[in-house]
Amino acid sequence: MGLLPGLVALVSLSVSAGSDQGPTLEKLRSQGLTDLGAFSLLSELTAQVGPRLSGSPGAAKAVLWTETKMKTLGLTDVHQVPCTVPRWVRGDKESGWLSHLGRRSKLNLCALGGSVATPKGGVTAEVVEVRSLAEAEKLGVRGKGKIVFFNRGFDPKLSNTFEAYGGAVDQRVGGAMAATQSGAVAVLVRSMTLAKDDEPHTGAMRYGEGRKIPAAALGIQSADRLSAALKKGRVKVRLELSCKTLPDVPSASVAGEIRGSVNPESVIVLGGHLDSWDLGVGAHDDGSGIAQALEALRLIKKLGLKPKRTLRAVAFMNEENGLRGALAYAARAKTAREQHTAAIESDSGGFMPRAFGASPFALERARQWLPHLENLGITRITEGGGDADIAPLGPLGTALFSLEPENQRYFDYHHSRNDTLDKVNPRELEFGAIAMATLAWLLSEEGL
C-alpha cells in the first residue's frame, strides 16, 4: 500500500514548504485537535464572566479572569496595560410601539451603544423612511419632529458578509448625526444582519456637536413591518429608552507571554478584544479571539517548544466603543525597548478559518508558508491584516495579520442576544487557534 496517507501529507507538507518546521507544526495540530482547549477557555469566559461591555462590572471581572488564566497557563510577565474607558449603561426601559390604521403592535428593538435616553415617558412621532445618510440630510422640513428610519440592509448579492456590513453600517454609526440636521427627534436603524429573525443588533453610534437624539436598532422582521406599514400611509412610533452615559472609568488590557529564547526583544502579538456588547455573552465577538490567542500559547507551552522570539497574548479592552485599550498598548509599545515584529488578531468569529490577511510587505513571505496552513483550512493569504486592535501597531513597522474565517453566519449573531456559546463549534474554533499558533511559530522561527 505504500506510505500511510497521514505520513504522505506530512512529508509533502515539509518538502513543499521548504523548511524543517513540518514535524513541529504537526504536533501543534494533533495536540490541538485532541484537546480542543480553545472551547474550554471560551466556555469558562462566557460562563464565569458573561457580557463584558467596557466600563461594566463584567469587563472588570474579565480583566481579572484573563490575568489569572494567563498565570495558570504558565505565561510569564503577565500584566495589565491600563486605559480609561467609556461607561455606557443600557437601562431597564427599552421599548417601541407602532401605531397604524388604528392598530398598535410591538417593535423589537434595542438602544444603540452610546445613545442618549428618550425624554421621560418616551417620544411619540411620525416616521419617515430613508435609505442613506445623504437622504436623511436632505429631508429638510419633512424630517422636523419626525423619527427617521434608516432601512438600507446588507447587499445580499455580496459573497463576503463583512463587505456587506461595510456597505450598510454607516447608518448605525452616523444616522443620528445626519437626522439631527433636519430636526428629527429620534432614529431607528435596520439591524446589521442578514438573518430573517426579529432579534435586534446593537453597536456603536456617534454624535456630532450640538443636539443629541435617541437611537435604536430594529429587528429585521420589525423593520420590514414598519416599512410595509409606511407604504400604506402615515405611521407613528412610540420609543422609550432609559440608557445613559456615566463618567469614564479605569480599565485595562491584559498581556502575558512566552519569552523568546534567542531574540526576546522581538515580539509577536496574538490577540483579540476582551470587551463585548451587553446583550449576549460575546462568544463569537470576541470571546473566540481571546480563547484562540490563549490556546495558541497554551499549545506551544504544553509541547515544551522554545520560540526564538517572544510570543505575547494580548486581550485588548474597549474595541467595541472606543479602541482605548489598543491605543494605550501601542503607545507603550512605541516607547518600549523591544520591537513588535508582527501581530496576529482574531476578531471575525470562531468559525472554520479560510485565510489570513497580511500587511503588503509581509505578503510574499507569508505565502511561502501557505503549505503549512492548508490542512488547517487556510487556502489563501490576502492583502490586509489591519484589524482594529492591532492597527495602531502598524506605524511602528509591525507586520499585521488577521485571521479570516468562514463568514456567512457571523452577522446572524454579531452584537445580539444570539451571540452565545452554543453557536460555536469546538473543532472550528480550535482550527483557528492552531492556525494562529502555526503562523506565530513560523514568524518566530523563520522571521520575515
Short mmCIF file of C-alpha atoms in Angstrom, two decimals:
data_model
loop_
_atom_site.label_atom_id
_atom_site.label_comp_id
_atom_site.label_asym_id
_atom_site.label_seq_id
_atom_site.Cartn_x
_atom_site.Cartn_y
_atom_site.Cartn_z
CA MET A 1 0.00 0.00 0.00
CA GLY A 2 2.99 2.35 0.39
CA LEU A 3 3.10 5.23 2.88
CA LEU A 4 0.06 5.89 5.06
CA PRO A 5 -1.98 8.94 3.93
CA GLY A 6 -1.11 10.93 7.06
CA LEU A 7 2.60 10.30 6.59
CA VAL A 8 2.38 11.23 2.91
CA ALA A 9 0.72 14.51 3.85
CA LEU A 10 3.35 15.24 6.45
CA VAL A 11 6.25 14.56 4.10
CA SER A 12 4.61 16.61 1.34
CA LEU A 13 4.00 19.46 3.76
CA SER A 14 7.61 19.61 4.87
CA VAL A 15 9.05 19.40 1.38
CA SER A 16 6.64 21.86 -0.26
CA ALA A 17 7.17 24.44 2.45
CA GLY A 18 10.90 24.29 2.01
CA SER A 19 11.57 24.29 5.78
CA ASP A 20 12.05 21.87 8.67
CA GLN A 21 9.06 23.06 10.69
CA GLY A 22 6.65 20.38 9.45
CA PRO A 23 7.05 17.91 12.36
CA THR A 24 6.67 20.62 15.00
CA LEU A 25 3.59 22.07 13.33
CA GLU A 26 2.04 18.62 13.02
CA LYS A 27 2.44 18.23 16.78
CA LEU A 28 0.62 21.53 17.30
CA ARG A 29 -2.21 20.39 15.05
CA SER A 30 -2.55 16.95 16.63
CA GLN A 31 -2.41 18.25 20.18
CA GLY A 32 -4.91 21.00 19.50
CA LEU A 33 -7.47 18.75 17.84
CA THR A 34 -7.10 16.25 20.67
CA ASP A 35 -7.51 18.79 23.48
CA LEU A 36 -9.96 21.31 21.95
CA GLY A 37 -8.62 23.71 24.55
CA ALA A 38 -9.96 26.86 22.90
CA PHE A 39 -13.54 25.79 23.52
CA SER A 40 -12.77 25.01 27.17
CA LEU A 41 -11.33 28.51 27.58
CA LEU A 42 -14.29 30.12 25.82
CA SER A 43 -16.72 28.11 27.95
CA GLU A 44 -15.09 29.44 31.10
CA LEU A 45 -15.05 33.02 29.90
CA THR A 46 -18.69 33.08 28.83
CA ALA A 47 -19.98 31.15 31.87
CA GLN A 48 -17.86 32.72 34.62
CA VAL A 49 -17.84 36.28 33.25
CA GLY A 50 -20.58 36.68 30.63
CA PRO A 51 -21.20 40.06 28.92
CA ARG A 52 -18.18 42.38 29.12
CA LEU A 53 -19.15 45.87 27.98
CA SER A 54 -16.34 48.37 28.61
CA GLY A 55 -16.60 50.03 31.99
CA SER A 56 -19.06 47.47 33.36
CA PRO A 57 -18.56 45.10 36.31
CA GLY A 58 -18.42 42.29 33.73
CA ALA A 59 -15.48 43.91 31.97
CA ALA A 60 -13.64 44.37 35.27
CA LYS A 61 -14.28 40.71 36.10
CA ALA A 62 -12.98 39.72 32.65
CA VAL A 63 -9.68 41.52 33.27
CA LEU A 64 -9.14 39.56 36.47
CA TRP A 65 -10.22 36.29 34.83
CA THR A 66 -7.76 36.78 31.98
CA GLU A 67 -4.90 37.71 34.27
CA THR A 68 -5.49 34.61 36.41
CA LYS A 69 -5.90 32.35 33.39
CA MET A 70 -2.65 33.52 31.80
CA LYS A 71 -0.78 32.73 35.00
CA THR A 72 -2.46 29.33 35.25
CA LEU A 73 -1.35 28.56 31.68
CA GLY A 74 2.25 29.30 32.68
CA LEU A 75 2.70 32.54 30.76
CA THR A 76 5.28 34.98 32.11
CA ASP A 77 5.31 38.75 32.63
CA VAL A 78 1.53 38.71 32.99
CA HIS A 79 0.43 42.30 33.49
CA GLN A 80 -2.29 44.83 32.88
CA VAL A 81 -1.95 47.72 30.43
CA PRO A 82 -4.12 50.47 31.95
CA CYS A 83 -6.57 52.57 29.97
CA THR A 84 -9.60 54.71 30.72
CA VAL A 85 -12.81 53.59 29.03
CA PRO A 86 -16.34 54.90 28.44
CA ARG A 87 -19.16 53.76 30.71
CA TRP A 88 -22.50 53.46 28.92
CA VAL A 89 -25.45 51.74 30.60
CA ARG A 90 -28.42 50.35 28.69
CA GLY A 91 -31.02 50.91 31.41
CA ASP A 92 -34.19 48.94 32.18
CA LYS A 93 -36.59 50.61 29.74
CA GLU A 94 -36.29 49.74 26.07
CA SER A 95 -39.48 49.53 24.04
CA GLY A 96 -41.09 50.56 20.79
CA TRP A 97 -44.69 50.54 19.56
CA LEU A 98 -46.00 51.02 16.03
CA SER A 99 -49.38 52.72 15.51
CA HIS A 100 -51.01 52.40 12.09
CA LEU A 101 -54.62 52.44 10.87
CA GLY A 102 -55.88 52.35 14.42
CA ARG A 103 -53.81 49.31 15.35
CA ARG A 104 -50.87 49.10 17.74
CA SER A 105 -48.11 46.49 17.62
CA LYS A 106 -44.80 45.96 19.41
CA LEU A 107 -41.45 46.58 17.70
CA ASN A 108 -38.45 44.55 18.78
CA LEU A 109 -35.58 46.97 19.27
CA CYS A 110 -32.55 47.83 21.38
CA ALA A 111 -30.69 51.05 22.07
CA LEU A 112 -27.53 51.62 20.08
CA GLY A 113 -24.38 51.86 22.16
CA GLY A 114 -23.79 55.43 23.26
CA SER A 115 -27.35 56.58 22.65
CA VAL A 116 -29.00 59.14 24.91
CA ALA A 117 -32.30 58.28 26.57
CA THR A 118 -35.67 59.45 25.37
CA PRO A 119 -37.46 62.09 27.47
CA LYS A 120 -39.26 60.61 30.49
CA GLY A 121 -42.30 58.76 29.22
CA GLY A 122 -40.77 58.26 25.79
CA VAL A 123 -41.16 60.05 22.48
CA THR A 124 -44.02 59.56 20.01
CA ALA A 125 -43.73 60.84 16.44
CA GLU A 126 -44.46 60.12 12.82
CA VAL A 127 -41.86 58.09 10.96
CA VAL A 128 -40.09 58.93 7.73
CA GLU A 129 -38.09 56.22 5.96
CA VAL A 130 -34.73 56.84 4.25
CA ARG A 131 -32.09 54.64 2.65
CA SER A 132 -28.92 56.65 3.21
CA LEU A 133 -27.24 59.34 5.29
CA ALA A 134 -27.40 61.70 2.32
CA GLU A 135 -31.15 61.21 2.00
CA ALA A 136 -31.60 61.93 5.72
CA GLU A 137 -29.53 65.09 5.49
CA LYS A 138 -31.73 66.36 2.67
CA LEU A 139 -35.07 65.79 4.42
CA GLY A 140 -35.33 69.42 5.49
CA VAL A 141 -38.74 70.30 6.92
CA ARG A 142 -40.03 66.77 6.14
CA GLY A 143 -37.81 65.48 8.94
CA LYS A 144 -38.65 68.08 11.57
CA GLY A 145 -40.22 66.46 14.63
CA LYS A 146 -40.09 63.02 12.99
CA ILE A 147 -38.44 59.70 13.79
CA VAL A 148 -36.07 58.93 10.91
CA PHE A 149 -35.99 55.25 9.96
CA PHE A 150 -32.82 54.07 8.16
CA ASN A 151 -33.76 50.97 6.20
CA ARG A 152 -30.87 50.08 3.89
CA GLY A 153 -30.00 46.44 4.51
CA PHE A 154 -26.98 44.33 3.62
CA ASP A 155 -26.49 43.74 -0.10
CA PRO A 156 -27.40 40.02 -0.35
CA LYS A 157 -25.53 39.65 -3.64
CA LEU A 158 -22.16 40.09 -1.93
CA SER A 159 -20.45 36.81 -1.06
CA ASN A 160 -18.41 38.36 1.74
CA THR A 161 -20.74 39.41 4.56
CA PHE A 162 -18.08 41.73 6.01
CA GLU A 163 -18.20 43.66 2.74
CA ALA A 164 -22.00 43.80 3.02
CA TYR A 165 -21.68 45.04 6.61
CA GLY A 166 -19.29 47.76 5.49
CA GLY A 167 -21.84 48.90 2.93
CA ALA A 168 -24.61 49.37 5.50
CA VAL A 169 -23.07 50.19 8.88
CA ASP A 170 -22.67 53.93 8.24
CA GLN A 171 -26.40 54.26 9.02
CA ARG A 172 -25.87 52.85 12.51
CA VAL A 173 -22.75 54.89 13.22
CA GLY A 174 -23.79 58.22 11.70
CA GLY A 175 -27.57 58.07 11.45
CA ALA A 176 -28.27 60.26 14.46
CA MET A 177 -25.83 62.93 13.26
CA ALA A 178 -27.46 63.02 9.82
CA ALA A 179 -31.03 63.07 11.14
CA THR A 180 -30.46 65.96 13.57
CA GLN A 181 -29.76 68.25 10.60
CA SER A 182 -33.43 68.08 9.65
CA GLY A 183 -34.79 68.45 13.19
CA ALA A 184 -35.61 64.77 13.81
CA VAL A 185 -36.43 63.65 17.37
CA ALA A 186 -35.05 60.08 17.16
CA VAL A 187 -33.68 57.49 14.76
CA LEU A 188 -34.42 53.83 14.13
CA VAL A 189 -31.94 51.69 12.18
CA ARG A 190 -32.41 48.35 10.49
CA SER A 191 -30.18 45.85 12.33
CA MET A 192 -26.84 44.98 10.76
CA THR A 193 -27.62 41.39 9.81
CA LEU A 194 -28.88 39.16 7.01
CA ALA A 195 -30.76 36.92 9.45
CA LYS A 196 -34.53 36.88 8.99
CA ASP A 197 -35.36 36.71 12.71
CA ASP A 198 -36.51 39.62 14.85
CA GLU A 199 -33.53 39.90 17.20
CA PRO A 200 -32.14 43.45 17.26
CA HIS A 201 -28.38 44.01 16.93
CA THR A 202 -26.71 46.83 18.85
CA GLY A 203 -23.40 48.53 18.09
CA ALA A 204 -21.61 51.84 18.45
CA MET A 205 -23.05 55.12 17.20
CA ARG A 206 -21.69 58.67 17.27
CA TYR A 207 -22.91 62.18 17.86
CA GLY A 208 -21.64 65.42 16.44
CA GLU A 209 -21.69 68.81 18.11
CA GLY A 210 -24.99 70.12 19.37
CA ARG A 211 -28.27 68.30 19.88
CA LYS A 212 -28.32 64.56 20.62
CA ILE A 213 -31.29 62.35 19.79
CA PRO A 214 -32.00 58.76 20.88
CA ALA A 215 -31.10 55.91 18.52
CA ALA A 216 -32.24 52.30 18.41
CA ALA A 217 -31.86 49.25 16.17
CA LEU A 218 -34.87 47.29 14.94
CA GLY A 219 -35.02 43.53 14.49
CA ILE A 220 -35.30 42.62 10.79
CA GLN A 221 -38.92 41.48 10.99
CA SER A 222 -39.87 44.63 12.88
CA ALA A 223 -38.06 46.77 10.31
CA ASP A 224 -39.92 45.03 7.50
CA ARG A 225 -43.27 45.52 9.26
CA LEU A 226 -42.56 49.20 9.77
CA SER A 227 -41.53 49.65 6.14
CA ALA A 228 -44.64 47.82 4.91
CA ALA A 229 -46.89 49.98 7.08
CA LEU A 230 -45.28 53.17 5.76
CA LYS A 231 -46.14 52.15 2.22
CA LYS A 232 -49.82 52.21 3.22
CA GLY A 233 -49.87 55.60 4.91
CA ARG A 234 -48.82 57.60 7.93
CA VAL A 235 -47.25 55.70 10.83
CA LYS A 236 -46.40 56.75 14.35
CA VAL A 237 -43.92 55.09 16.67
CA ARG A 238 -43.58 55.46 20.40
CA LEU A 239 -39.98 54.91 21.55
CA GLU A 240 -38.77 54.70 25.13
CA LEU A 241 -35.12 54.24 26.17
CA SER A 242 -33.53 54.77 29.59
CA CYS A 243 -29.86 54.35 28.60
CA LYS A 244 -27.23 56.81 29.85
CA THR A 245 -23.54 57.62 29.72
CA LEU A 246 -21.68 57.79 33.03
CA PRO A 247 -18.18 59.18 33.68
CA ASP A 248 -15.24 57.24 32.22
CA VAL A 249 -13.73 54.54 34.42
CA PRO A 250 -10.29 52.89 34.68
CA SER A 251 -9.83 49.53 32.98
CA ALA A 252 -7.04 47.57 31.29
CA SER A 253 -5.92 45.24 28.56
CA VAL A 254 -4.10 42.13 29.75
CA ALA A 255 -0.84 40.68 28.37
CA GLY A 256 1.19 37.53 29.07
CA GLU A 257 3.94 35.81 27.09
CA ILE A 258 6.35 33.03 26.32
CA ARG A 259 9.69 34.80 26.29
CA GLY A 260 11.89 34.30 23.26
CA SER A 261 14.98 32.11 23.68
CA VAL A 262 17.16 33.86 21.07
CA ASN A 263 15.62 37.26 20.24
CA PRO A 264 13.40 38.09 23.24
CA GLU A 265 13.27 41.77 22.26
CA SER A 266 11.41 40.78 19.07
CA VAL A 267 7.70 40.45 19.97
CA ILE A 268 4.91 38.68 18.12
CA VAL A 269 1.44 39.56 19.46
CA LEU A 270 -1.54 37.21 19.30
CA GLY A 271 -4.77 38.86 20.36
CA GLY A 272 -8.44 39.66 20.30
CA HIS A 273 -10.65 42.05 22.24
CA LEU A 274 -11.83 41.23 25.74
CA ASP A 275 -14.85 43.53 25.81
CA SER A 276 -18.20 42.62 24.27
CA TRP A 277 -21.62 44.17 23.90
CA ASP A 278 -24.07 43.55 26.72
CA LEU A 279 -26.90 41.67 25.02
CA GLY A 280 -25.25 38.26 24.56
CA VAL A 281 -22.12 36.81 26.12
CA GLY A 282 -19.75 37.75 23.29
CA ALA A 283 -18.95 34.16 22.33
CA HIS A 284 -18.03 34.91 18.72
CA ASP A 285 -17.37 38.64 19.21
CA ASP A 286 -14.78 38.38 20.54
CA GLY A 287 -14.54 35.68 23.16
CA SER A 288 -13.43 33.40 20.33
CA GLY A 289 -10.43 35.59 19.57
CA ILE A 290 -9.38 35.68 23.23
CA ALA A 291 -9.74 31.91 23.54
CA GLN A 292 -7.78 31.29 20.34
CA ALA A 293 -4.89 33.57 21.34
CA LEU A 294 -4.63 31.91 24.76
CA GLU A 295 -4.96 28.45 23.27
CA ALA A 296 -2.22 29.09 20.72
CA LEU A 297 0.26 29.85 23.50
CA ARG A 298 -1.08 27.04 25.68
CA LEU A 299 -0.32 24.53 22.93
CA ILE A 300 3.21 25.84 22.41
CA LYS A 301 3.78 25.77 26.15
CA LYS A 302 2.34 22.28 26.62
CA LEU A 303 4.56 20.83 23.89
CA GLY A 304 7.62 22.34 25.55
CA LEU A 305 8.52 24.38 22.49
CA LYS A 306 11.00 27.25 22.88
CA PRO A 307 10.25 30.05 20.39
CA LYS A 308 13.18 32.19 19.26
CA ARG A 309 11.10 35.35 19.52
CA THR A 310 8.71 36.39 22.28
CA LEU A 311 5.11 35.28 21.73
CA ARG A 312 2.69 37.54 23.62
CA ALA A 313 -1.04 37.11 24.07
CA VAL A 314 -2.90 40.40 24.47
CA ALA A 315 -6.57 40.72 25.47
CA PHE A 316 -7.44 44.23 24.32
CA MET A 317 -10.06 46.27 26.16
CA ASN A 318 -12.65 48.62 24.60
CA GLU A 319 -12.58 47.68 20.93
CA GLU A 320 -16.35 47.94 20.62
CA ASN A 321 -16.84 51.56 21.62
CA GLY A 322 -13.55 53.40 21.80
CA LEU A 323 -10.39 51.38 20.97
CA ARG A 324 -8.69 52.86 24.01
CA GLY A 325 -7.01 49.62 25.04
CA ALA A 326 -5.36 49.23 21.64
CA LEU A 327 -4.21 52.84 21.61
CA ALA A 328 -2.76 52.55 25.12
CA TYR A 329 -0.93 49.34 24.19
CA ALA A 330 0.52 50.89 21.03
CA ALA A 331 1.64 53.98 22.96
CA ARG A 332 3.50 51.77 25.41
CA ALA A 333 4.98 49.69 22.58
CA LYS A 334 6.32 52.85 20.96
CA THR A 335 8.47 53.63 23.96
CA ALA A 336 9.39 50.07 24.99
CA ARG A 337 12.84 48.60 24.47
CA GLU A 338 11.50 45.93 22.16
CA GLN A 339 10.40 45.60 18.57
CA HIS A 340 6.89 44.48 17.69
CA THR A 341 7.80 42.36 14.69
CA ALA A 342 4.31 41.03 13.98
CA ALA A 343 0.78 40.95 15.36
CA ILE A 344 -2.00 38.45 14.65
CA GLU A 345 -5.61 39.24 15.53
CA SER A 346 -8.76 37.13 15.56
CA ASP A 347 -11.92 39.25 15.56
CA SER A 348 -14.18 37.72 12.92
CA GLY A 349 -15.76 34.87 14.86
CA GLY A 350 -14.80 31.34 15.79
CA PHE A 351 -15.74 29.69 12.52
CA MET A 352 -13.58 27.49 10.29
CA PRO A 353 -10.51 29.50 9.19
CA ARG A 354 -10.20 30.24 5.47
CA ALA A 355 -7.46 32.86 5.08
CA PHE A 356 -5.05 35.25 6.71
CA GLY A 357 -4.93 38.91 5.79
CA ALA A 358 -1.38 40.27 5.80
CA SER A 359 0.38 43.62 5.53
CA PRO A 360 1.57 44.23 1.95
CA PHE A 361 5.27 43.98 2.86
CA ALA A 362 4.67 40.60 4.56
CA LEU A 363 2.57 39.02 1.80
CA GLU A 364 5.33 37.29 -0.15
CA ARG A 365 6.89 35.74 2.94
CA ALA A 366 3.55 34.63 4.38
CA ARG A 367 2.53 32.99 1.12
CA GLN A 368 5.65 30.80 1.30
CA TRP A 369 4.14 29.29 4.45
CA LEU A 370 0.77 28.50 2.91
CA PRO A 371 1.55 24.76 2.58
CA HIS A 372 1.85 24.62 6.37
CA LEU A 373 -1.59 26.18 6.76
CA GLU A 374 -3.63 24.38 4.12
CA ASN A 375 -4.52 21.39 6.31
CA LEU A 376 -5.95 23.87 8.83
CA GLY A 377 -8.44 25.30 6.32
CA ILE A 378 -6.31 28.26 5.20
CA THR A 379 -6.37 28.42 1.39
CA ARG A 380 -5.05 31.92 0.73
CA ILE A 381 -3.10 34.86 2.12
CA THR A 382 -4.70 38.16 1.12
CA GLU A 383 -3.60 41.77 1.42
CA GLY A 384 -4.99 43.36 4.57
CA GLY A 385 -4.34 42.32 8.15
CA GLY A 386 -5.10 45.58 9.93
CA ASP A 387 -7.86 44.55 12.35
CA ALA A 388 -8.87 47.27 14.79
CA ASP A 389 -6.81 46.38 17.86
CA ILE A 390 -3.52 45.72 16.09
CA ALA A 391 -3.86 48.51 13.52
CA PRO A 392 -2.22 51.11 15.84
CA LEU A 393 0.93 48.94 15.79
CA GLY A 394 1.23 49.32 12.00
CA PRO A 395 3.01 52.71 12.10
CA LEU A 396 5.70 51.08 14.26
CA GLY A 397 6.65 48.83 11.35
CA THR A 398 4.77 45.83 12.70
CA ALA A 399 3.60 43.23 10.17
CA LEU A 400 -0.15 42.82 10.73
CA PHE A 401 -2.09 39.59 10.20
CA SER A 402 -5.83 38.94 10.63
CA LEU A 403 -7.47 35.53 10.85
CA GLU A 404 -10.30 35.36 8.32
CA PRO A 405 -12.77 32.54 8.99
CA GLU A 406 -15.86 31.45 7.11
CA ASN A 407 -18.17 34.48 7.37
CA GLN A 408 -21.70 33.51 6.33
CA ARG A 409 -23.08 33.06 9.87
CA TYR A 410 -21.15 35.74 11.77
CA PHE A 411 -23.67 38.56 11.40
CA ASP A 412 -26.53 36.27 12.44
CA TYR A 413 -25.06 36.59 15.96
CA HIS A 414 -22.97 39.77 15.95
CA HIS A 415 -23.88 42.32 18.69
CA SER A 416 -27.09 40.50 19.61
CA ARG A 417 -28.55 38.15 22.21
CA ASN A 418 -27.80 35.36 19.73
CA ASP A 419 -24.04 35.58 20.41
CA THR A 420 -23.90 32.63 22.80
CA LEU A 421 -21.63 29.63 23.34
CA ASP A 422 -23.95 27.15 21.63
CA LYS A 423 -23.31 28.95 18.32
CA VAL A 424 -19.60 28.00 18.43
CA ASN A 425 -18.32 24.69 17.04
CA PRO A 426 -15.40 23.40 19.18
CA ARG A 427 -13.40 21.99 16.24
CA GLU A 428 -13.84 25.03 14.03
CA LEU A 429 -12.75 27.25 16.92
CA GLU A 430 -9.69 25.06 17.52
CA PHE A 431 -8.62 25.08 13.88
CA GLY A 432 -8.43 28.88 14.14
CA ALA A 433 -6.33 28.65 17.30
CA ILE A 434 -3.94 26.18 15.67
CA ALA A 435 -3.68 28.40 12.59
CA MET A 436 -2.67 31.32 14.82
CA ALA A 437 -0.16 29.14 16.68
CA THR A 438 1.27 27.92 13.37
CA LEU A 439 1.70 31.38 11.90
CA ALA A 440 3.16 32.72 15.15
CA TRP A 441 5.65 29.82 15.31
CA LEU A 442 6.79 30.36 11.72
CA LEU A 443 7.20 34.08 12.33
CA SER A 444 9.23 33.31 15.44
CA GLU A 445 11.49 30.68 13.93
CA GLU A 446 11.97 31.90 10.36
CA GLY A 447 11.21 35.63 10.58
CA LEU A 448 10.06 37.93 7.83
#
